[in-house]
Coordinates of C-alpha atoms and ligand atoms in Angstrom, one line a residue:
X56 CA -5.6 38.2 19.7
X57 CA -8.5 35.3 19.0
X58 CA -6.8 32.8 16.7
X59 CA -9.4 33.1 13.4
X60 CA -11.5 30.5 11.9
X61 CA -10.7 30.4 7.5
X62 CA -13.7 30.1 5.5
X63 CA -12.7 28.7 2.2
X64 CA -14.6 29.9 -0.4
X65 CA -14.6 28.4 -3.5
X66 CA -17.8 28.0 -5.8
X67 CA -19.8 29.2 -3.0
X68 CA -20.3 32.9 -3.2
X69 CA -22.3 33.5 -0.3
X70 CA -23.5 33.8 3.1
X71 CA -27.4 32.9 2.8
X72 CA -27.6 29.0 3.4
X73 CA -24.2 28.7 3.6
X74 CA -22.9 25.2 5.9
X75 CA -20.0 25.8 6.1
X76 CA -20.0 30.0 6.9
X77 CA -22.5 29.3 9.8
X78 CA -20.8 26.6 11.1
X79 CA -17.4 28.9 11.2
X80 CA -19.4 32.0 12.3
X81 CA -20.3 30.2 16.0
X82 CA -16.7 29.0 16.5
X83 CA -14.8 32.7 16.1
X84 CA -13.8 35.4 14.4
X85 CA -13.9 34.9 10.5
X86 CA -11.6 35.1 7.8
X87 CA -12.8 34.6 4.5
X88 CA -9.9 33.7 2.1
X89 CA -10.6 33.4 -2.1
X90 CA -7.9 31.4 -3.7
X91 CA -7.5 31.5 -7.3
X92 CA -5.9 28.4 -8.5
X93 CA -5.0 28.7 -12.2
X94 CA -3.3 25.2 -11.4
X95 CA -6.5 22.9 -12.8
X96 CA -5.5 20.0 -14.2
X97 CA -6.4 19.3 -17.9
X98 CA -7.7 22.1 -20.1
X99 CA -10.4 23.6 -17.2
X100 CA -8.7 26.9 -15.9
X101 CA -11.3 29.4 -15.6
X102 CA -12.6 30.4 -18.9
X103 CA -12.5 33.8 -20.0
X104 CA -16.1 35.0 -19.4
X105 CA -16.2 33.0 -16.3
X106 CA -13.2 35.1 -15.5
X107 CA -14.8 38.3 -15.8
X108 CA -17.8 36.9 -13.6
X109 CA -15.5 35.8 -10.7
X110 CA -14.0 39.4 -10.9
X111 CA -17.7 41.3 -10.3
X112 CA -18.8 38.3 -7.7
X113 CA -15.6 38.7 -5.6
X114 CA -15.8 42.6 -5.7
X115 CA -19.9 42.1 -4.2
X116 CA -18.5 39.7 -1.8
X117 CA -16.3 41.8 -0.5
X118 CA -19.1 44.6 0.3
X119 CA -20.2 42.3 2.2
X120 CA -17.7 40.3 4.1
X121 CA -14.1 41.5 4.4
X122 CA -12.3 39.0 1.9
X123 CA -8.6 37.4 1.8
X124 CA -7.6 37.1 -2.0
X125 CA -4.1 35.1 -3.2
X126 CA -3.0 33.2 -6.1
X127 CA -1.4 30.2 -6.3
X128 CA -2.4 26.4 -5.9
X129 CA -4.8 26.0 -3.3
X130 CA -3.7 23.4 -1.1
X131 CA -0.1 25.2 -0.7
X132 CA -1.7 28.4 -0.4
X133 CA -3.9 27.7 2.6
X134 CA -1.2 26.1 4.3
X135 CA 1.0 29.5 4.1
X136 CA -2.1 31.1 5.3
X137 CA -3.2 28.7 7.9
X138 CA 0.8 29.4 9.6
X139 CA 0.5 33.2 8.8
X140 CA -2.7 33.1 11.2
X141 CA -2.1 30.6 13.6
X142 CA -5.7 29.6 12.4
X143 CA -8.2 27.4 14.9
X144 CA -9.8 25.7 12.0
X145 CA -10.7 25.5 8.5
X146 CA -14.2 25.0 6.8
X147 CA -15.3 24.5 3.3
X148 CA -17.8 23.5 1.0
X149 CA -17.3 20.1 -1.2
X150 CA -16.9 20.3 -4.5
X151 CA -16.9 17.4 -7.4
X152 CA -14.5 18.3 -10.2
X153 CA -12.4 15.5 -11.0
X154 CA -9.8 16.8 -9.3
X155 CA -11.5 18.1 -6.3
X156 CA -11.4 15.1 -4.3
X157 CA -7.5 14.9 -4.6
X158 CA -7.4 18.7 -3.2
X159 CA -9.6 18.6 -0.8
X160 CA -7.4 15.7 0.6
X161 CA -4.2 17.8 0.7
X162 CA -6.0 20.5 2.1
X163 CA -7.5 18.1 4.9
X164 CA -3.7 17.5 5.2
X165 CA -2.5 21.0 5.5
X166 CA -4.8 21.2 8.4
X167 CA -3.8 18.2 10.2
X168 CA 0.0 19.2 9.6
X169 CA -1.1 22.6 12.1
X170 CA -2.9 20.4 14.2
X171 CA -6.3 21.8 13.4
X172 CA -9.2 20.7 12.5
X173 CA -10.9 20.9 9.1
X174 CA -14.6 20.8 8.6
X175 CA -16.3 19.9 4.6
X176 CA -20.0 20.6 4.1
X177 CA -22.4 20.0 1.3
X178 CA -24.4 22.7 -0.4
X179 CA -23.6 22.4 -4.0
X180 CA -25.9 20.6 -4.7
X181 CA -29.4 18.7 -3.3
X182 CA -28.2 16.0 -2.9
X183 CA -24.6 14.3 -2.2
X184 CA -23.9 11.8 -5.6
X185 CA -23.4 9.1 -3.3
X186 CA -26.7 9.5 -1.8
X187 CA -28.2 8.2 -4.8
X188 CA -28.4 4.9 -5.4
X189 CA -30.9 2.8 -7.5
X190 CA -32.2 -0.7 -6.2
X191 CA -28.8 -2.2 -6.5
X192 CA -26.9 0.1 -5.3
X193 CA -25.1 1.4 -8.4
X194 CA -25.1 5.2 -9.8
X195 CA -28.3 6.0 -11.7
X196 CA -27.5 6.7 -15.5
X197 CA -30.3 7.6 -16.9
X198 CA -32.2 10.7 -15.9
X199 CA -35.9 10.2 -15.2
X200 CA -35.2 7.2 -12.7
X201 CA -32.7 9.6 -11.0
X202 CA -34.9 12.3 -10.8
X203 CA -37.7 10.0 -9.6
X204 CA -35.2 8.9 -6.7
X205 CA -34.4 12.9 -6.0
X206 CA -38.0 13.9 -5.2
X207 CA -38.7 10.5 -3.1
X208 CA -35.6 11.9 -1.5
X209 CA -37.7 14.3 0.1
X210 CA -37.4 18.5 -0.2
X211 CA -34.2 19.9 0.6
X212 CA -33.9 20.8 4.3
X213 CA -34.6 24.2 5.8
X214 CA -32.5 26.8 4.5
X215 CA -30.0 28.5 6.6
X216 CA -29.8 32.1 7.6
X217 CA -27.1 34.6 7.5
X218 CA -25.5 34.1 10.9
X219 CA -24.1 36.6 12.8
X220 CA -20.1 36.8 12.7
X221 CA -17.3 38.9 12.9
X222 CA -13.9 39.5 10.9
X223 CA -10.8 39.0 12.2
X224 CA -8.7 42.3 12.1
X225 CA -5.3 40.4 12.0
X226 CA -2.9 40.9 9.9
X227 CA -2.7 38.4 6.9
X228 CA -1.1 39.2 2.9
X229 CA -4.1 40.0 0.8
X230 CA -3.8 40.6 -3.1
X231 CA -5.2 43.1 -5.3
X232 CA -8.7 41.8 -7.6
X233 CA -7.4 44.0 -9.7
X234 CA -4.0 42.9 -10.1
X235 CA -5.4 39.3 -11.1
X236 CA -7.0 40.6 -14.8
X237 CA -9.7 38.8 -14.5
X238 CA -11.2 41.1 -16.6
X239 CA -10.6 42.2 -20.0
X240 CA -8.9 45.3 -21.3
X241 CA -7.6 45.0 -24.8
X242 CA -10.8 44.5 -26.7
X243 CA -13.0 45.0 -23.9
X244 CA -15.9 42.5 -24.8
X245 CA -17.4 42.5 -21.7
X246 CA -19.3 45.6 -22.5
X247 CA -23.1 43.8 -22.7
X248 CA -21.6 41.7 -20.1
X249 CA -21.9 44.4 -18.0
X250 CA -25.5 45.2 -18.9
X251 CA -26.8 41.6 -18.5
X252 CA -25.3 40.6 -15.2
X253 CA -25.1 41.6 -11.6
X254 CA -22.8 38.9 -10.3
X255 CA -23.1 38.1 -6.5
X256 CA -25.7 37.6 -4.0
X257 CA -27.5 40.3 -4.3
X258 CA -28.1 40.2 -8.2
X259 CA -28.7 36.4 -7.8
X260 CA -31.4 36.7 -5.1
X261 CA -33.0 39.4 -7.4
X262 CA -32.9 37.1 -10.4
X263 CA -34.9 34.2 -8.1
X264 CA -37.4 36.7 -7.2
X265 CA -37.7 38.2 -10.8
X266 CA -38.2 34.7 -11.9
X267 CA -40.4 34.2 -9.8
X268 CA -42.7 37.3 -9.9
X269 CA -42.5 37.1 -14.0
X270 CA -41.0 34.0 -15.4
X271 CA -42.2 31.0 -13.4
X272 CA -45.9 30.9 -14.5
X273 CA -45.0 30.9 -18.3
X274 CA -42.0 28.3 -17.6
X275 CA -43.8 25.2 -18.6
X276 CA -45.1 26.5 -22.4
X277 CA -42.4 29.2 -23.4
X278 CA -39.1 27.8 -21.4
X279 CA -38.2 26.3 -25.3
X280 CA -38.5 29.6 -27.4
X281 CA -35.3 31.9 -27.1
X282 CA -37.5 35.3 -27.8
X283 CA -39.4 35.3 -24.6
X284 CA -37.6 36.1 -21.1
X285 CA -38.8 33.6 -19.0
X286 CA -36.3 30.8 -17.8
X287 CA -34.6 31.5 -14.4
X288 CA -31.2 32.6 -16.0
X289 CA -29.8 31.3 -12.3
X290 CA -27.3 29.0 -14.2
X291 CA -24.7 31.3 -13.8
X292 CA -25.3 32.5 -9.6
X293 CA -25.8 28.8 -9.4
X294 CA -22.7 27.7 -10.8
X295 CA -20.6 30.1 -8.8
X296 CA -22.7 29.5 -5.2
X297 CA -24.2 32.8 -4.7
X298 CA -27.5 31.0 -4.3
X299 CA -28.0 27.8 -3.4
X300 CA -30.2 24.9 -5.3
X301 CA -32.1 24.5 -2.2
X302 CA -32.7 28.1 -2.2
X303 CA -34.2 28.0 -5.7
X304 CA -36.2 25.1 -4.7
X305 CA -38.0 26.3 -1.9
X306 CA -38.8 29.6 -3.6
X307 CA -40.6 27.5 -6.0
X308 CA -42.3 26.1 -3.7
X309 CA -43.7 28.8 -1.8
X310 CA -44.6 30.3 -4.6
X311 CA -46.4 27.0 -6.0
X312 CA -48.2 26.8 -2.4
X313 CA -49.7 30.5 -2.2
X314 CA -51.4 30.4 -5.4
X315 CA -53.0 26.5 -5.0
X316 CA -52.2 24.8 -7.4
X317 CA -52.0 27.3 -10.4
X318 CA -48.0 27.1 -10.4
X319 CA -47.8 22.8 -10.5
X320 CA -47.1 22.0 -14.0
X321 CA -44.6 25.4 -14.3
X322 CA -42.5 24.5 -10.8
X323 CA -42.3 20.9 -11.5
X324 CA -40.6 21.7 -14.9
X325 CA -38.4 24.0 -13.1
X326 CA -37.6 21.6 -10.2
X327 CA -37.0 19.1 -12.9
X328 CA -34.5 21.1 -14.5
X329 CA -32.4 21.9 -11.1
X330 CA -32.6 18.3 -11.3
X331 CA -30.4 17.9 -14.5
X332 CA -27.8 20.3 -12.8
X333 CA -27.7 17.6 -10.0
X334 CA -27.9 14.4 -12.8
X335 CA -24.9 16.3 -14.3
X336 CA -22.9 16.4 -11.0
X337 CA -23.8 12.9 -10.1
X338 CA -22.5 11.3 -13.9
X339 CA -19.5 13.7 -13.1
X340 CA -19.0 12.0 -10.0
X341 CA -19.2 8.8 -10.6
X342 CA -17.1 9.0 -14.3
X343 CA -14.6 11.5 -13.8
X344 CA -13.7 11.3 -17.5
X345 CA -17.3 12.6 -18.6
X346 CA -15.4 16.0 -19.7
X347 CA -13.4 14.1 -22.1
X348 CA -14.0 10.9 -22.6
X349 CA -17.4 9.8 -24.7
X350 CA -19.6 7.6 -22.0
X351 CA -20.2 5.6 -24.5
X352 CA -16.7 3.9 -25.4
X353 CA -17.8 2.9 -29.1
X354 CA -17.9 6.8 -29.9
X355 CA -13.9 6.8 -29.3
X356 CA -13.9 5.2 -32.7
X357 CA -16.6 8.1 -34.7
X358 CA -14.9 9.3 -37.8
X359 CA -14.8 13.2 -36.6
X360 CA -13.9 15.8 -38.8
X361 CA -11.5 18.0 -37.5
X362 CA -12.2 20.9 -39.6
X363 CA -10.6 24.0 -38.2
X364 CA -12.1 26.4 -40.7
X365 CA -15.9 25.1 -40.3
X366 CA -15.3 25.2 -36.1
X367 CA -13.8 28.6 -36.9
X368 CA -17.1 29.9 -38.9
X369 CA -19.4 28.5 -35.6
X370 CA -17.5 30.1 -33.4
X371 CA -18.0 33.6 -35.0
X372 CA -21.6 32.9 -35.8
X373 CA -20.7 33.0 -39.3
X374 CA -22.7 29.4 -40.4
X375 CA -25.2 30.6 -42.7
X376 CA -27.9 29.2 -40.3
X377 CA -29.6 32.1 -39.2
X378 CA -30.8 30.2 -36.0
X379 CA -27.3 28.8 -34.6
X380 CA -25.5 32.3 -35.8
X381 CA -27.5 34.3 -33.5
X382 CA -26.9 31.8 -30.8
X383 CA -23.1 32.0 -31.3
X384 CA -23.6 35.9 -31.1
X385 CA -25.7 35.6 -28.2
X386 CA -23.0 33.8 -26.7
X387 CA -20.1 36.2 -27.6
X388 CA -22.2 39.1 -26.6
X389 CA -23.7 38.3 -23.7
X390 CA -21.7 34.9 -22.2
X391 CA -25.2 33.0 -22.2
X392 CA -27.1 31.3 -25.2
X393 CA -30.7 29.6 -24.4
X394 CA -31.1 26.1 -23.9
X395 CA -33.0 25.1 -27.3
X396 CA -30.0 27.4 -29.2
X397 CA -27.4 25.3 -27.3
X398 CA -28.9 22.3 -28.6
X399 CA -29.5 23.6 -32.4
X400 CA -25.9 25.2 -32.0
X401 CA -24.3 22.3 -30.8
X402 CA -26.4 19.5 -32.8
X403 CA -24.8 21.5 -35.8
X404 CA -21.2 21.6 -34.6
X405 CA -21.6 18.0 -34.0
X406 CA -23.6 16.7 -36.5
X407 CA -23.7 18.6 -39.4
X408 CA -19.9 19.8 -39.4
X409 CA -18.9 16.2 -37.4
X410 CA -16.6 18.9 -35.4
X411 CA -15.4 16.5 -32.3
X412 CA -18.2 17.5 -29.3
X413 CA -15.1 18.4 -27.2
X414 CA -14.3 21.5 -29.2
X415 CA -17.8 22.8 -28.8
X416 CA -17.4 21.8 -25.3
X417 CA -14.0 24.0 -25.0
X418 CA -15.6 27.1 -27.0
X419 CA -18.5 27.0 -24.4
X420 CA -16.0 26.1 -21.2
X421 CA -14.2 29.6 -22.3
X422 CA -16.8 32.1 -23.3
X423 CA -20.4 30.9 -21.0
X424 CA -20.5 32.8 -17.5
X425 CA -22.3 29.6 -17.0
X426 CA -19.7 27.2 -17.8
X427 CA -19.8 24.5 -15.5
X428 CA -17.5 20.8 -16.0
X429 CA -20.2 18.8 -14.8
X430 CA -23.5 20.6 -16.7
X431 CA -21.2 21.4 -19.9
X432 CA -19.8 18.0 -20.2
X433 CA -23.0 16.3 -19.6
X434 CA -24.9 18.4 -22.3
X435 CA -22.3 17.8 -24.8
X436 CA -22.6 14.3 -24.6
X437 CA -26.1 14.2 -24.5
X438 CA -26.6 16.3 -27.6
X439 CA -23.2 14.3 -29.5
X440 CA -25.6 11.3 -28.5
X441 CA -22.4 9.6 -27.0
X442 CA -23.9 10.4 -23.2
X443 CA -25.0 8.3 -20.4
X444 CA -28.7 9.2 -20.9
X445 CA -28.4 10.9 -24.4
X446 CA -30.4 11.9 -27.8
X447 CA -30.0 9.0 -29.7
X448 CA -27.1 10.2 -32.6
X449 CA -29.7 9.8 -35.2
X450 CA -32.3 12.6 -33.9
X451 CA -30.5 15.3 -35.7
X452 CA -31.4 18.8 -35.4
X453 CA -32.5 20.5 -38.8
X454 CA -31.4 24.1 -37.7
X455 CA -34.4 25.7 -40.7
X456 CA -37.3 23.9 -39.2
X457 CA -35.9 24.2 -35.3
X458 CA -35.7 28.0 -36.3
X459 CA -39.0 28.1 -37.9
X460 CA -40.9 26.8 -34.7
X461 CA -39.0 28.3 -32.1
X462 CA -38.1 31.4 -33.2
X463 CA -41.5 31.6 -35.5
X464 CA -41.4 35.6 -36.0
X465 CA -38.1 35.9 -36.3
X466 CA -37.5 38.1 -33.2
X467 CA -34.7 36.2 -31.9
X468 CA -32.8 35.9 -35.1
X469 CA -33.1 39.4 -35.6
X470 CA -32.1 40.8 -32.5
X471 CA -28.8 38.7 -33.2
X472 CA -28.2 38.7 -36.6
X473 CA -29.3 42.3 -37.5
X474 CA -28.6 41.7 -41.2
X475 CA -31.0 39.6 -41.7
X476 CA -33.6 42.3 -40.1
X477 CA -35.6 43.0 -43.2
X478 CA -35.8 39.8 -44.5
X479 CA -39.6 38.8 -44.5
X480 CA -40.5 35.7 -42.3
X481 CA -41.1 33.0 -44.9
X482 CA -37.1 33.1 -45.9
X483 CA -35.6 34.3 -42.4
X484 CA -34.4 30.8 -41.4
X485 CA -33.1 29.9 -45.1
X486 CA -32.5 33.1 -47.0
X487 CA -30.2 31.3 -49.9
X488 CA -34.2 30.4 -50.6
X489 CA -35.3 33.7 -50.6
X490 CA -35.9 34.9 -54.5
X491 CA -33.0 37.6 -55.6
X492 CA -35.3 40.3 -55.6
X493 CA -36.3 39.9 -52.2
X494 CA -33.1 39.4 -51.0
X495 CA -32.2 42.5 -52.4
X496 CA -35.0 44.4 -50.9
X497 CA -33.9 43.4 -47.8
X498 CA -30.4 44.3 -48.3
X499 CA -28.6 41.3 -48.3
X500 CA -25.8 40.2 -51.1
X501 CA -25.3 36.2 -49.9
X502 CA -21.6 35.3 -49.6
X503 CA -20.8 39.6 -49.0
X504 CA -23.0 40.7 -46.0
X505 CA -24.3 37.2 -45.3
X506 CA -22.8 33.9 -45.5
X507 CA -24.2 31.1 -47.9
X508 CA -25.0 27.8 -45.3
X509 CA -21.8 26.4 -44.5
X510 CA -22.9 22.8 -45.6
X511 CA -26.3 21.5 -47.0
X512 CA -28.3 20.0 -44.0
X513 CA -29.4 17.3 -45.7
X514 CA -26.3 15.7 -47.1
X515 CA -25.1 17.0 -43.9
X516 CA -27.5 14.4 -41.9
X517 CA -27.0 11.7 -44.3
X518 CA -22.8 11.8 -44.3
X519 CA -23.8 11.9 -40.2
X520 CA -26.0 9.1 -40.2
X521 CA -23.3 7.2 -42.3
X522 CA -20.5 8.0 -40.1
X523 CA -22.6 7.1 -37.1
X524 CA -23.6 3.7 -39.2
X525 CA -19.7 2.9 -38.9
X526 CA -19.4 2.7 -35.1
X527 CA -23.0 1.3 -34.8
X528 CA -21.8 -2.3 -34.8
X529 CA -20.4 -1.5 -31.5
X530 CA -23.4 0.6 -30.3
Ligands
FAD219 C1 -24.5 22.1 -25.3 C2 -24.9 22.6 -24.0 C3 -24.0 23.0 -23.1 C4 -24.5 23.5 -21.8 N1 -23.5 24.0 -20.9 C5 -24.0 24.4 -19.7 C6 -23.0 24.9 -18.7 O1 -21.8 24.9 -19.0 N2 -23.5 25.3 -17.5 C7 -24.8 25.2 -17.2 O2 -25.2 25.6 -16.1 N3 -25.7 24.7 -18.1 C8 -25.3 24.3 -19.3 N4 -26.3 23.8 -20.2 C9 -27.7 23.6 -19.7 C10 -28.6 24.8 -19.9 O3 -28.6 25.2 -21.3 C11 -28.5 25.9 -19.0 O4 -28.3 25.5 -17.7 C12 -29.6 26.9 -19.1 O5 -29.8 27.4 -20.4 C13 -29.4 28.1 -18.2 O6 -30.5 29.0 -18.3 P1 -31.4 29.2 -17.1 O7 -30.7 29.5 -15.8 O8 -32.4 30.3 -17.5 O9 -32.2 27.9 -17.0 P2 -33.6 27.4 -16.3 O10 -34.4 26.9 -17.4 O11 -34.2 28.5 -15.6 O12 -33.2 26.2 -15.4 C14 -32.9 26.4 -14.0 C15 -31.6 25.8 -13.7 O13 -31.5 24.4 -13.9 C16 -30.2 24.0 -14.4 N5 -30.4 23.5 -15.7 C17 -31.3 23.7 -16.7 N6 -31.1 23.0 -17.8 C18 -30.1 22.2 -17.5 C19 -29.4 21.2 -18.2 N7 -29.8 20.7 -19.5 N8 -28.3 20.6 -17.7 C20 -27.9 20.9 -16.4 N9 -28.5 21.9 -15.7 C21 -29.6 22.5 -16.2 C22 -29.4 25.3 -14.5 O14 -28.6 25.4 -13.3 C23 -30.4 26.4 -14.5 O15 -30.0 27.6 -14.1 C24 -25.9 23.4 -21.5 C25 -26.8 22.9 -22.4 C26 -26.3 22.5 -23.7 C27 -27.3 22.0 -24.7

């Protein structure tokens, strides 16, 4: 029997514009082989609703492909595999976690032990971090000169087809998906999960195309308010590699060329935010501590507040801010929360309760399907102001007025926080302002069925802007 070829798959669930898959596909028969490696260094094992995504991508991967599944850490695992198979070679895609480098090395090592060759291919991203350089040669780390540097970089290269390939029928140890409990039993709160997503390649195509057909010409004036469906919601097939940047960027495109013109201001916002995925993954690679570490070093010293009960009440959506409760609802519900939310919700956390950016950061890490070390990371920072190209720490959110003109009619607060539902628009995003009358016409008894605000916002800002004034010297 034909010795196989392993495809690696990793954050890469896919066959369309895949390097590494096509590359494999001409040399011989395939096996595709899904390691789960609980073994991450720091806090950053798969969070829970990421969990629950990996189970329904893996399943529509396997309809496709016929797939390998084992546990265990990766490097030691493909090395069993690699003398269970007798494999000819091994290809992968890169990947830029802080501890991917040190894998993929033992992994190249594995190989070279079996006297095979092993092959790693971009595809992750645009654009290689290292391929980025400004005029002296240094890591960009600010945003709109790196972005500048991406689009002078030229469009991403043709995309790649599905090439032909076929399995090998060997025998090799597969586990069970559903022996790995990657999804939840015991509350099951996956259920609108369920009804939001169709993880895999499939449902991702279909979400580029939807975008496309519905979202893409309102992108540029409605991407910021939460009640209307028209951002990409890619993040997610994007993070775990069932469609590829380059893919998203040349649908743009085409779409951008066949109506001349029209489509210029919404696709270069778009590309511009595909952009930030790869800003993200470039700070990521050149500071590996971005996930935990403040890029700015003076923010080591911010007088946090480690208040367990506030981050508790945040969590749950139970703030008092109508605006950040429905996000944190969204959230729990649906493992998404839109953009502007996450920057309310998170300005709050940060700002208003001075809960250390890293908890927010952990919260998100375990219940986004989205939750990605380099985007996550780099957003925290950015809204904690302690970032490489950040809000300044001053620009504080007020979650009222945020709510008031984003979510102006109220449709997004509602559809979250149903008790609020028949509270008239004038007191939806501050209902302790609301008279008692018409708080009791709308069924709402403050402190029972709806919580007072957790803090006042504007002593809030002013105990933030003091604390910030104490590391300042250093800033
Ligand atoms: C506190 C905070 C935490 C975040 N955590 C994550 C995370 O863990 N994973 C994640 O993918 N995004 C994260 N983001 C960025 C952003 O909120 C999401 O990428 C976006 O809401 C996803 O929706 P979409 O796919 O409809 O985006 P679209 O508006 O359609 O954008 C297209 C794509 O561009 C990328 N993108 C857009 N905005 C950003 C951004 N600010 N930074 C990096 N990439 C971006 C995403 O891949 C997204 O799918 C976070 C933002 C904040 C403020």
């Amino acid at each position: 029997m034909t010795a196989p070829v392993i495809v690696w798959l990793r954050q890469d669930l896919r066959l369309t514009d895949h390097a590494a898959v096509t590359a494999a596909a001409a040399q011989g028969p395939v096996l595709f082989l899904y390691v789960l490696d609980d073994d991450t260094p720091g806090d950053w094992r798969i969070g829970g609703a990421s969990r629950w995504w990996l189970h329904r991508s893996l399943e529509a991967f396997a309809k496709t492909a016929s797939l390998t599944l084992r546990r265990g850490r990766a490097d030691a695992v493909i090395a069993e595999v690699l003398a269970e198979t007798g494999a000819s070679g091994l290809y992968f895609t890169r990947e830029y976690a802080p501890w991917s480098a040190a894998l993929e090395r033992n992994v190249k090592a594995a190989c070279d032990t079996a006297g095979i060759a092993c092959h790693r291919y971009g595809g992750y991203l645009l654009h290689e971090p290292e391929a980025i350089r400004n005029g002296s040669g240094e890591p960009y780390r600010v945003y709109t000169p790196f972005s500048k540097a991406c689009f002078a970089a030229g469009e991403p290269k043709p995309l790649k087809p599905v090439p032909a390939f076929t399995t090998w029928s060997g025998p090799v140890r597969s586990e069970q998906l559903a022996n790995w409990d990657l999804l939840p039993s015991n509350p099951n709160w996956a259920e609108a999960m369920e009804e939001c997503w169709t993880p895999g390649e499939a449902g991702a195509r279909q979400k580029l195309a939807d975008f496309i057909a519905h979202g893409l010409a309102h992108y540029a004036e409605a991407r910021d308010i939460p009640e209307r469906d028209v951002t990409s919601r890619l993040s997610a097939h994007l993070h775990f590699g069932e469609i590829s940047p380059a893919q998203c960027w040349h649908a743009v495109r085409a779409a951008q060329m066949q109506v001349g013109g029209k489509l210029d201001q919404a696709a270069e916002k778009f590309l511009k935010e595909i952009l930030w995925r790869e800003f993200s993954y470039h700070l990521l690679h050149h500071w590996p501590n971005l996930p935990t570490e403040p890029f700015r070093p003076e923010f080591a010293d911010f007088p946090w507040n480690d208040d367990a009960a506030a981050l508790k009440a945040w969590r749950k959506g139970e703030t008092g801010y109508p605006i950040v409760d429905a996000g944190m609802r969204e959230l729990w519900a649906t493992g998404i929360m839109h953009n502007r939310v996450r920057m309310i919700a998170a300005s709050f956390l940060i700002k208003d309760l001075l809960v250390p950016w890293t908890a927010g950061e952990h919260w998100f890490w375990d219940t986004l399907v989205d939750a990605d070390i380099a985007s996550n990371a780099a957003s925290w920072q950015w809204v904690a102001g302690c970032g490489a190209d950040a809000a300044p720490y001053f620009r504080v959110f007020n979650p009222v007025l945020q709510g008031e003109k984003f979510d102006t009619r109220g449709v997004y607060v509602r559809k979250w926080v149903p008790e609020l539902q028949r509270l008239p628009d004038e007191f939806l995003h501050r209902p302790w302002e609301a008279p008692p009358m018409v708080l009791k016409a709308a069924g709402i008894d403050l402190g029972r069925n709806y919580p007072h605000p957790l803090i006042d916002h504007g002593k809030a800002r002013d105990r933030a802007l003091a604390a910030f004034q104490r590391i300042k010297g250093t800033a």
